[in-house]
Coordinates of C-alpha atoms in Angstrom, one line a residue:
M242 CA -28.0 31.4 129.6
T243 CA -25.4 30.5 127.0
A244 CA -22.9 27.9 128.0
P245 CA -19.2 29.0 127.8
A246 CA -17.3 28.0 124.7
W247 CA -14.9 25.9 126.7
L248 CA -17.7 23.8 128.1
E249 CA -18.8 22.8 124.6
V250 CA -15.3 21.8 123.6
L251 CA -14.9 19.9 126.9
D252 CA -18.1 18.0 126.3
E253 CA -17.1 17.0 122.8
T254 CA -13.8 15.7 124.1
L255 CA -15.6 13.8 126.8
D256 CA -17.7 12.0 124.2
A257 CA -14.6 11.3 122.1
C258 CA -12.8 9.7 125.1
R259 CA -15.9 7.7 126.0
S260 CA -16.2 6.4 122.4
H261 CA -12.5 5.3 122.4
G262 CA -12.9 3.5 125.7
R263 CA -10.6 5.8 127.7
E264 CA -12.6 5.9 131.0
D265 CA -9.6 7.3 132.8
L266 CA -9.6 10.4 130.6
V267 CA -13.4 10.6 131.0
Q268 CA -13.1 10.7 134.8
R269 CA -10.5 13.4 134.7
L270 CA -12.4 15.6 132.2
R271 CA -15.7 15.2 134.1
R272 CA -14.0 16.3 137.3
R273 CA -12.6 19.4 135.5
R274 CA -16.1 20.1 134.2
D275 CA -17.8 19.7 137.6
R276 CA -15.2 21.6 139.6
P277 CA -16.9 23.8 142.2
P278 CA -16.7 27.6 141.5
G279 CA -14.8 29.9 143.8
V280 CA -12.4 27.2 145.0
T281 CA -8.7 27.1 144.1
R282 CA -7.0 23.8 144.7
I283 CA -3.2 23.7 144.9
A284 CA -1.6 20.3 145.1
V285 CA 1.7 19.6 146.7
L286 CA 3.5 16.7 145.1
G287 CA 6.9 15.1 145.6
F288 CA 9.0 12.0 146.2
P289 CA 9.6 10.6 149.7
K290 CA 11.9 12.4 152.1
Q291 CA 11.9 15.7 150.2
G292 CA 10.3 17.8 153.0
K293 CA 6.8 18.0 151.6
G294 CA 5.0 17.9 154.9
Y295 CA 7.4 20.4 156.5
L296 CA 6.7 22.7 153.5
V297 CA 2.9 22.6 154.0
N298 CA 3.2 23.2 157.7
A299 CA 5.5 26.1 157.1
V300 CA 3.1 27.7 154.5
L301 CA 0.2 27.5 157.0
N302 CA 2.4 28.1 160.0
A303 CA 0.5 25.2 161.7
P304 CA 1.4 21.5 162.4
V305 CA -1.2 20.2 160.0
C306 CA 0.8 17.4 158.2
S307 CA 2.7 14.5 159.6
V308 CA 6.5 15.0 159.3
G309 CA 9.7 13.1 160.0
D310 CA 9.3 9.5 160.9
A311 CA 5.5 9.9 161.7
A312 CA 3.3 7.7 159.6
T313 CA 2.0 9.7 156.6
P314 CA -1.5 9.1 155.2
A315 CA -1.9 7.0 152.0
V316 CA -4.7 9.4 150.9
P317 CA -4.6 13.1 150.0
V318 CA -5.1 15.6 152.8
E319 CA -7.2 18.6 151.8
I320 CA -6.6 21.7 154.0
G321 CA -9.1 24.5 153.8
F322 CA -10.3 27.4 155.9
S323 CA -12.3 26.8 159.1
A324 CA -12.9 29.1 162.0
Q325 CA -11.9 26.3 164.3
P326 CA -9.5 23.4 163.7
T327 CA -11.5 20.4 162.3
A328 CA -10.7 17.1 160.7
T329 CA -13.0 14.8 158.7
L330 CA -12.3 11.3 157.3
V331 CA -14.0 10.7 153.9
G332 CA -14.6 7.0 153.1
R333 CA -14.8 5.3 149.8
A334 CA -18.6 5.6 149.8
D335 CA -18.3 9.3 150.6
E336 CA -19.3 8.7 154.2
R337 CA -17.9 11.5 156.5
V338 CA -16.5 10.8 160.0
P339 CA -15.5 13.9 162.1
V340 CA -12.5 13.3 164.4
P341 CA -10.7 15.5 166.8
V342 CA -7.7 17.1 165.2
E343 CA -5.3 16.0 168.0
R344 CA -6.4 12.4 167.3
L345 CA -6.2 12.5 163.6
T346 CA -2.9 10.7 163.3
G347 CA -4.1 7.8 165.5
E348 CA -7.4 7.5 163.6
L349 CA -5.6 7.3 160.3
G350 CA -3.3 4.5 161.6
A351 CA -6.3 2.6 162.9
R352 CA -8.2 2.7 159.5
P353 CA -7.7 -0.4 157.2
P354 CA -5.8 0.3 154.0
G355 CA -8.1 1.3 151.1
S356 CA -11.0 2.4 153.3
L357 CA -10.5 6.2 152.9
R358 CA -10.8 8.4 149.9
R359 CA -9.3 11.6 151.5
V360 CA -8.9 13.6 154.7
E361 CA -10.3 17.1 155.0
V362 CA -8.7 19.4 157.5
G363 CA -9.9 22.9 158.4
V364 CA -7.6 25.6 160.0
P365 CA -8.2 29.3 160.7
R366 CA -5.7 30.8 158.3
E367 CA -6.3 34.0 156.3
L368 CA -4.4 32.5 153.3
L369 CA -7.2 30.0 153.0
S370 CA -10.1 32.2 153.6
A371 CA -10.6 33.2 149.9
G372 CA -11.4 29.6 149.0
L373 CA -7.9 28.3 148.7
V374 CA -7.4 24.6 149.4
L375 CA -4.0 23.0 149.8
V376 CA -3.8 19.3 149.0
D377 CA -1.0 17.4 150.6
T378 CA -0.6 14.2 148.6
P379 CA 1.0 10.8 149.4
A380 CA 4.7 10.5 148.5
I381 CA 5.2 9.4 144.9
G382 CA 7.2 6.2 144.5
D383 CA 6.5 2.9 142.7
P384 CA 4.2 3.6 139.7
R385 CA 2.1 0.6 140.6
S386 CA 1.6 1.7 144.2
P387 CA -1.9 2.9 145.3
R388 CA -0.2 5.9 147.0
T389 CA 1.3 7.0 143.7
A390 CA -2.0 6.6 141.9
A391 CA -3.8 8.6 144.7
A392 CA -1.2 11.4 144.4
L393 CA -1.4 11.7 140.6
D394 CA -5.2 11.5 140.7
V395 CA -5.2 14.8 142.5
L396 CA -4.1 16.5 139.2
A397 CA -7.6 16.1 137.8
D398 CA -8.9 18.7 140.4
A399 CA -5.8 20.8 140.8
D400 CA -5.6 24.4 139.6
A401 CA -1.9 24.7 140.4
V402 CA 0.9 22.4 141.7
V403 CA 3.8 22.8 144.0
L404 CA 6.5 20.2 143.2
V405 CA 8.8 19.6 146.2
S406 CA 12.5 18.6 145.7
D407 CA 15.2 19.1 148.3
A408 CA 18.5 21.0 147.6
T409 CA 20.8 18.0 148.3
T410 CA 20.9 17.0 144.7
P411 CA 19.6 18.4 141.4
L412 CA 16.4 17.0 139.9
G413 CA 16.6 13.4 138.8
E414 CA 15.1 11.9 135.6
A415 CA 12.0 10.7 137.5
E416 CA 11.4 14.2 139.0
V417 CA 11.8 15.8 135.6
A418 CA 9.4 13.3 134.1
L419 CA 6.9 14.0 136.9
A420 CA 7.2 17.7 136.2
H421 CA 6.5 17.1 132.5
H422 CA 3.4 15.0 133.3
V423 CA 2.1 17.6 135.8
R424 CA 2.7 20.4 133.3
T425 CA 0.6 18.5 130.8
W426 CA -2.5 18.6 133.0
C427 CA -2.0 21.7 135.1
P428 CA -1.2 25.2 133.8
H429 CA 0.6 26.6 136.8
V430 CA 3.5 24.7 138.4
V431 CA 6.3 25.8 140.7
V432 CA 9.2 23.8 142.0
A433 CA 9.9 24.4 145.7
L434 CA 13.6 23.7 146.5
T435 CA 13.6 22.7 150.2
K436 CA 16.3 22.2 152.9
I437 CA 18.5 25.1 151.7
D438 CA 19.4 25.7 155.3
V439 CA 21.4 22.5 155.4
C440 CA 22.8 22.5 151.8
P441 CA 25.5 25.1 151.3
S442 CA 25.5 24.5 147.5
W443 CA 21.7 25.1 147.1
R444 CA 22.3 28.0 144.7
A445 CA 24.2 25.8 142.2
V446 CA 21.5 23.1 142.6
A447 CA 18.7 25.6 142.0
E448 CA 20.5 26.9 138.8
R449 CA 21.0 23.3 137.6
D450 CA 17.3 22.6 138.2
R451 CA 16.3 25.6 136.2
T452 CA 18.5 24.4 133.3
L453 CA 17.0 20.9 133.5
L454 CA 13.5 22.2 133.4
S455 CA 14.3 24.5 130.5
N456 CA 15.9 21.8 128.5
A457 CA 12.8 19.6 129.1
G458 CA 10.5 22.4 127.8
I459 CA 9.0 23.0 131.2
D460 CA 8.4 26.7 132.0
S461 CA 8.2 26.6 135.8
P462 CA 10.0 28.8 138.4
V463 CA 12.3 27.3 141.0
L464 CA 11.9 28.8 144.5
P465 CA 14.5 27.9 147.2
V466 CA 12.9 27.7 150.6
S467 CA 13.7 26.5 154.2
A468 CA 10.7 25.3 156.3
T469 CA 13.0 25.2 159.4
V470 CA 13.9 28.9 159.0
R471 CA 10.3 29.8 158.2
M472 CA 9.0 28.2 161.4
A473 CA 11.8 29.8 163.5
A474 CA 11.0 33.2 162.0
A475 CA 7.3 32.8 162.7
K476 CA 8.1 31.8 166.4
A477 CA 10.4 34.8 166.8
E478 CA 8.2 37.1 164.6
D479 CA 11.4 38.0 162.7
Q480 CA 10.5 39.5 159.3
D481 CA 14.1 39.5 158.1
L482 CA 14.6 35.8 159.0
N483 CA 11.3 35.1 157.3
S484 CA 12.6 36.8 154.1
R485 CA 15.7 34.6 154.2
S486 CA 13.5 31.5 154.5
G487 CA 12.5 32.0 150.9
F488 CA 8.8 31.7 151.7
P489 CA 7.5 35.2 150.7
P490 CA 7.9 34.5 146.9
L491 CA 6.2 31.1 147.4
L492 CA 3.4 32.6 149.3
A493 CA 3.0 35.3 146.7
W494 CA 2.8 32.7 144.0
I495 CA 0.1 30.8 146.0
S496 CA -1.8 34.0 146.5
E497 CA -1.6 34.8 142.8
Q498 CA -3.2 31.5 142.0
A499 CA -6.0 32.1 144.4
A500 CA -6.6 35.5 143.0
R501 CA -7.2 34.4 139.4
P502 CA -10.7 35.1 138.0
P503 CA -12.8 31.9 138.2
E504 CA -14.0 32.0 134.6
H505 CA -10.5 32.5 133.3
T506 CA -9.2 29.7 135.5
S507 CA -12.0 27.3 134.3
A508 CA -11.3 28.1 130.7
V509 CA -7.5 27.6 131.1
L510 CA -8.0 24.3 133.0
A511 CA -10.6 23.0 130.5
A512 CA -8.4 24.0 127.5
L513 CA -5.3 22.4 128.9
S514 CA -7.2 19.2 129.9
V515 CA -8.8 19.0 126.5
R516 CA -5.4 19.4 124.8
A517 CA -3.8 16.8 127.0
A518 CA -6.6 14.3 126.5
T519 CA -6.8 14.8 122.7
A520 CA -3.0 14.5 122.5
E521 CA -3.2 11.1 124.2
L522 CA -6.0 10.0 121.9
V523 CA -4.3 11.2 118.8
E524 CA -1.1 9.5 119.8
T525 CA -2.9 6.2 120.2
L526 CA -4.8 6.6 117.0
R527 CA -1.6 7.5 115.1
A528 CA 0.1 4.3 116.4
R529 CA -2.9 2.3 115.2
A530 CA -2.8 4.1 111.8
E531 CA 1.0 3.5 111.6
L532 CA 0.4 -0.2 112.2
A533 CA -2.3 -0.3 109.7
G534 CA -0.1 1.6 107.3
Q535 CA 2.6 -1.0 107.7
D536 CA 0.1 -3.7 106.7
A537 CA -1.1 -1.6 103.8
G538 CA 2.5 -0.9 102.8
V539 CA 2.6 -4.4 101.4
D540 CA 0.3 -3.9 98.4
Q541 CA -2.3 -6.3 97.3
T542 CA -0.3 -7.6 94.3
T543 CA 2.6 -8.6 96.5
L544 CA 0.3 -10.4 98.9
L545 CA -1.4 -12.2 96.0
H546 CA 2.0 -13.2 94.6
R547 CA 2.9 -14.6 98.0
A548 CA -0.3 -16.6 98.2
Q549 CA 0.3 -17.9 94.6
R550 CA 3.8 -18.9 95.6
K551 CA 2.4 -20.8 98.6
A552 CA -0.1 -22.5 96.3
D553 CA 2.6 -23.5 93.8
E554 CA 4.8 -24.8 96.6
L555 CA 1.8 -26.8 97.9
R556 CA 1.3 -28.4 94.5
K557 CA 5.0 -29.3 94.3
R558 CA 4.9 -30.9 97.8
N559 CA 1.8 -32.9 96.8
T560 CA 3.6 -34.3 93.8
R561 CA 6.7 -35.1 95.9
W562 CA 4.9 -36.9 98.7
Q563 CA 2.6 -38.8 96.3
N564 CA 5.4 -40.1 94.2
L565 CA 7.4 -41.0 97.2
L566 CA 4.5 -42.8 98.8
A567 CA 3.8 -44.8 95.6
D568 CA 7.5 -45.8 95.1
E569 CA 8.1 -46.7 98.7
I570 CA 4.9 -48.8 98.9
A571 CA 5.9 -50.7 95.7
D572 CA 9.3 -51.3 97.1
L573 CA 7.9 -52.5 100.5
Q574 CA 5.6 -54.9 98.8
S575 CA 8.4 -56.4 96.8
D576 CA 10.8 -56.5 99.7
A577 CA 8.3 -58.0 102.1
E578 CA 7.3 -60.7 99.7
Y579 CA 11.0 -61.5 99.0
D580 CA 11.8 -61.5 102.7
L581 CA 9.0 -64.0 103.4
R582 CA 9.9 -66.1 100.4
E583 CA 13.6 -66.2 101.4
R584 CA 12.7 -67.3 104.9
T585 CA 10.4 -70.1 103.7
R586 CA 12.9 -71.2 101.1
K587 CA 15.5 -71.8 103.8
I588 CA 12.8 -73.8 105.7
V589 CA 12.2 -75.9 102.6
E590 CA 15.9 -76.6 102.3
T591 CA 16.0 -77.8 105.9
I592 CA 13.0 -80.0 105.2
D593 CA 14.8 -81.6 102.2
E594 CA 17.9 -82.2 104.3
T595 CA 15.9 -83.7 107.1
F596 CA 14.0 -86.2 105.1
D597 CA 16.9 -87.0 102.8
K598 CA 18.7 -88.4 105.8
G599 CA 16.0 -89.5 108.2
D600 CA 13.0 -91.8 108.2
P601 CA 9.7 -89.8 108.7
V602 CA 8.4 -92.5 110.9
K603 CA 11.3 -91.9 113.3
V604 CA 11.8 -88.1 113.1
W605 CA 8.3 -86.7 112.5
D606 CA 7.5 -86.2 116.2
Q607 CA 10.4 -83.8 116.5
F608 CA 10.1 -82.4 113.0
G609 CA 6.4 -81.3 113.2
P610 CA 6.8 -78.9 116.3
W611 CA 10.0 -77.5 114.8
L612 CA 8.3 -76.7 111.5
D613 CA 5.4 -74.9 113.3
K614 CA 7.7 -72.9 115.5
T615 CA 10.0 -71.9 112.6
L616 CA 7.2 -70.8 110.4
A617 CA 5.7 -68.7 113.2
Q618 CA 9.1 -67.0 113.8
A619 CA 9.4 -66.3 110.0
V620 CA 6.0 -64.8 109.8
E621 CA 6.6 -62.7 113.0
T622 CA 9.9 -61.4 111.7
N623 CA 8.5 -60.6 108.3
Y624 CA 5.6 -58.7 110.0
N625 CA 8.1 -56.6 112.2
F626 CA 10.1 -55.8 109.1
T627 CA 7.0 -54.6 107.3
A628 CA 5.8 -52.5 110.3
D629 CA 9.2 -50.8 110.7
R630 CA 9.4 -50.0 107.0
A631 CA 5.9 -48.7 107.1
E632 CA 6.8 -46.3 110.0
W633 CA 9.9 -45.2 108.1
I634 CA 7.8 -44.5 105.0
A635 CA 5.3 -42.5 107.1
Q636 CA 8.1 -40.3 108.4
S637 CA 9.6 -39.9 105.0
V638 CA 6.3 -38.9 103.4
A639 CA 5.6 -36.5 106.3
A640 CA 9.0 -34.9 105.8
A641 CA 8.3 -34.5 102.1
F642 CA 5.0 -32.9 102.9
G643 CA 6.4 -30.7 105.6
A644 CA 4.1 -31.9 108.4
Q645 CA 4.0 -34.3 111.3
Y646 CA 2.4 -37.7 111.5
D647 CA 1.3 -39.6 114.6
L648 CA 2.8 -43.1 114.1
H649 CA 0.3 -44.4 116.7
D650 CA -2.3 -44.2 113.9
L651 CA -0.2 -46.4 111.7
R652 CA 0.1 -49.4 114.0
L653 CA -0.6 -52.6 112.2
G654 CA -2.7 -55.4 113.8
D655 CA -1.2 -58.6 115.2
S656 CA 0.9 -60.7 112.9
G657 CA -1.4 -63.7 113.3
A658 CA 1.5 -66.1 113.6
E659 CA -0.1 -67.8 116.6
L660 CA -3.1 -68.7 114.3
I661 CA -0.9 -70.8 111.9
A662 CA -2.4 -74.3 111.8
D663 CA -0.1 -77.2 112.9
V664 CA 1.3 -79.3 110.1
R665 CA -0.6 -82.5 109.7
Q666 CA 1.4 -85.7 109.8
P667 CA 0.9 -87.7 106.5
R668 CA -0.1 -91.4 106.5
I669 CA 3.2 -93.2 106.7
E670 CA 3.2 -97.0 106.8
G671 CA 6.2 -98.9 108.2
F672 CA 7.6 -102.2 106.7
K673 CA 6.0 -104.8 109.0
I674 CA 7.1 -108.4 109.6
G675 CA 4.4 -110.0 107.6
Q676 CA 5.1 -107.7 104.7
K677 CA 8.8 -108.6 104.9
L678 CA 8.0 -112.4 105.0
F679 CA 5.7 -112.1 102.0
T680 CA 8.3 -110.0 100.1
G681 CA 11.1 -112.5 101.1
L682 CA 9.0 -115.5 99.9
R683 CA 8.3 -113.8 96.6
G684 CA 12.0 -113.0 96.1
S685 CA 13.2 -116.4 97.2
Y686 CA 10.8 -118.3 94.8
G687 CA 12.7 -116.9 91.8
G688 CA 16.1 -117.7 93.3
V689 CA 15.1 -121.3 94.2
L690 CA 13.5 -121.9 90.8
M691 CA 16.3 -120.4 88.7
F692 CA 19.2 -122.1 90.6
G693 CA 17.2 -125.3 91.0
L694 CA 16.8 -125.6 87.2
V695 CA 20.4 -124.9 86.6
T696 CA 21.5 -127.5 89.2
S697 CA 19.0 -130.0 87.8
L698 CA 21.2 -130.2 84.7
A699 CA 23.9 -131.6 86.9
G700 CA 21.5 -134.3 88.1
L701 CA 20.6 -132.6 91.3
P702 CA 17.0 -132.3 92.4
L703 CA 15.1 -129.0 92.0
I704 CA 15.4 -128.2 95.7
N705 CA 18.9 -128.6 96.8
P706 CA 21.3 -126.7 99.0
V707 CA 22.4 -124.5 96.2
S708 CA 18.9 -123.5 95.2
L709 CA 17.9 -123.0 98.8
G710 CA 20.9 -120.7 99.4
A711 CA 20.2 -118.7 96.2
G712 CA 16.5 -118.4 97.3
A713 CA 17.7 -117.1 100.7
A714 CA 20.0 -114.5 99.0
F715 CA 17.2 -113.5 96.6
A716 CA 14.8 -113.1 99.6
A717 CA 17.2 -110.9 101.5
K718 CA 17.9 -108.8 98.4
T719 CA 14.2 -108.4 97.7
I720 CA 13.4 -107.4 101.3
S721 CA 16.2 -104.8 101.3
D722 CA 15.1 -103.3 98.0
E723 CA 11.5 -103.2 99.0
G724 CA 12.5 -101.5 102.3
G725 CA 14.5 -98.8 100.5
M726 CA 11.7 -98.1 98.1
R727 CA 9.2 -97.8 100.9
L728 CA 11.6 -95.4 102.7
Q729 CA 11.9 -93.2 99.6
R730 CA 8.1 -93.1 99.3
R731 CA 7.7 -92.1 102.9
Q732 CA 10.4 -89.4 102.5
A733 CA 8.7 -88.1 99.4
V734 CA 5.3 -88.0 101.1
A735 CA 6.7 -86.2 104.1
K736 CA 8.6 -83.7 102.0
M737 CA 5.5 -83.0 99.9
T738 CA 3.3 -82.6 103.0
A739 CA 5.7 -80.3 104.7
Q740 CA 6.4 -78.2 101.5
R741 CA 2.7 -77.9 100.8
H742 CA 2.2 -76.7 104.4
V743 CA 5.0 -74.1 103.9
D744 CA 3.5 -73.0 100.6
D745 CA 0.1 -72.6 102.2
V746 CA 1.5 -70.4 105.0
F747 CA 3.5 -68.4 102.5
L748 CA 0.4 -67.8 100.3
R749 CA -1.8 -66.8 103.2
F750 CA 0.6 -64.5 104.9
S751 CA 2.0 -62.9 101.8
K752 CA -1.6 -62.0 100.9
E753 CA -2.2 -60.6 104.4
C754 CA 1.1 -58.7 104.2
R755 CA 0.1 -57.1 100.9
D756 CA -3.3 -56.2 102.3
A757 CA -1.6 -54.6 105.4
I758 CA 0.8 -52.6 103.1
R759 CA -2.1 -51.4 101.0
G760 CA -3.9 -50.4 104.3
V761 CA -0.8 -48.3 105.2
Q762 CA -0.8 -46.7 101.8
R763 CA -4.5 -45.8 102.1
K764 CA -4.0 -44.3 105.7
L765 CA -1.1 -42.2 104.6
R766 CA -2.8 -41.2 101.4
D767 CA -6.0 -40.2 103.1
H768 CA -4.2 -38.3 105.9
F769 CA -1.9 -36.2 103.7
T770 CA -4.6 -35.7 101.1
A771 CA -6.8 -34.2 103.8
L772 CA -4.0 -32.0 105.0
A773 CA -3.3 -30.8 101.5
E774 CA -7.0 -30.0 100.9
E775 CA -7.1 -28.1 104.2
L776 CA -4.1 -26.1 103.2
A777 CA -5.5 -25.4 99.8
D778 CA -8.8 -24.2 101.4
Q779 CA -6.8 -22.0 103.8
L780 CA -4.8 -20.5 100.9
A781 CA -8.1 -19.9 99.0
R782 CA -9.5 -18.1 102.1
E783 CA -6.3 -16.2 102.5
R784 CA -6.6 -15.0 98.9
E785 CA -10.2 -14.0 99.4
T786 CA -9.2 -12.2 102.6
I787 CA -6.4 -10.3 100.8
I788 CA -8.8 -9.1 98.2
A789 CA -11.5 -8.2 100.7
G790 CA -9.0 -6.9 103.3
S791 CA -7.5 -4.2 101.0
A792 CA -10.8 -2.4 100.8
E793 CA -11.4 -2.9 104.5
R794 CA -8.0 -1.5 105.5
E795 CA -8.6 1.5 103.3
R796 CA -11.9 2.1 105.0
R797 CA -10.3 1.8 108.4
M798 CA -7.5 4.2 107.4
V799 CA -10.0 6.8 106.2
K800 CA -11.9 6.5 109.4
L801 CA -8.8 6.8 111.5
R802 CA -7.6 9.9 109.6
R803 CA -11.0 11.5 110.0
E804 CA -11.0 10.8 113.7
I805 CA -7.5 12.2 114.1
E806 CA -8.5 15.3 112.2
R807 CA -11.5 15.7 114.4
L808 CA -9.4 15.4 117.6
A809 CA -6.8 17.7 116.1
G810 CA -9.6 20.3 115.6
L811 CA -10.7 19.9 119.2
H812 CA -7.0 20.4 120.2
Q813 CA -6.8 23.6 118.2
R814 CA -10.1 25.0 119.4
A815 CA -9.0 24.3 123.0
G816 CA -5.8 26.2 122.3
E817 CA -7.6 29.1 120.9
L818 CA -10.0 29.3 123.9
G819 CA -7.6 28.9 126.7
V820 CA -5.1 31.5 127.8
L821 CA -2.2 29.3 128.9
A822 CA -0.5 31.8 131.2
G823 CA 1.8 33.2 128.6
R824 CA 3.4 29.9 127.5
A825 CA 3.2 28.1 124.2
P826 CA 0.5 25.4 124.2
R827 CA 1.5 21.7 124.1
E828 CA 1.5 20.5 120.5
L829 CA 0.2 17.2 119.2
P830 CA 2.8 14.5 118.9
A831 CA 4.5 14.4 115.5

């Protein structure tokens, strides 16, 4: 037997939804495909407190649904024909649990949330005997609520929908949006305007609702009804009161849906579902194509020019930071050496002043520790100066390069000031008593001899009081001169020793300072050179990507256009196959 044309289109659309990862659309279309023949399902939807349960009870003239403040089920309630009232709870795993009808509300309240899929109720009503099933859905509220999801999920099986809104106020934006969504997936929709018995202005509200629906492009009738009047009419068997309840037109509309030919209904539902699904897919693909088009709108030449400008800017930055690093390192070496030289020069000046005034034999015990401490402080201060300048250079080079640098990697080692050797005391001899006596005798001999000869001319002996006095004077003078010369020699030796020690420290630590500065230069050079090479490689890859991406984008665009054309073809074929109840089919989004 040849499969109907709508089934082929539906299967192609199922494959398209599956290939694009739209499992939600796949489930809806599969339920349309597998809908049981001979059954007409009419869903009743609405927001809370609109009289939906009263409406269903009034249609069936039976207290089937919970109303008022009673707890309403969070799952759909399917009401079909049964010779005797029955109720069945259908679980998530499709397990079926029959319950007495009078205990249905209590059983629903005892069930944990999420354990049920639906509730099936059977009532002996002629309206349902031809295969009609009314589905009372949970009230629609928060879009993220499971109740709302369960209510909207019913649309995948519904042949027609009754939207319930009370007559207290015209349709709100949310209700119009709900009607538009329902009309997308279901061909036959009616708006039941409830509670007209308590709203004197219901006629104006009904007219306003028709205008709102028309402006939104929704071709759905608005039928004012009163469930309270309907139930009173049924109790009193008053046909006139029943007519004034507004239910006869609604019942006629429901009967009309149930009387539609099954094949015609299947074709219409399949066509509308295909058009709704393909419209969603095309809208998604066009958004992707538009995004890809925005990327493609920047032509390859412009992108290559951008990449070239980035490469030129990188070369300029490389030149800037390299020149800055070389200049600053040269300045730092000069400044660090000058700083250490200036500090040691002041120490040498102090050495000269000390030994110009003092005897090394007397002051060396205090001078030696002072010199060691002062040199250590000079070296430490020079080291700190060099380290601070090195960090400043690193920040300056990083700013010139346009990147960050972790100063922790630039930390210099210890200054090494604690490793400076103590100054060694030179061999300094004092002017001892024996040396003084010998020097005095040597000086006195000349005085005695010279003055003794002079006085001998006067007839005095060689050794006389005058010559002895002259010898004593000459001895004192010789001792004094010898002591002064020995002091000068000691001072000269002490100065030379101290100055040589200072020069040794200066030579050692100026060399270590230069080595440390060159180490800083190498670290900064290697770091920023590696960054520059990485950026250059990245720009090269970006250039290659631009060249290769242009062709890839074009291939993707061609593929997207072909897929959109294929889905548009399915959309058109579905429109040709389905007879959409005398209304214009929903067009693809522009």
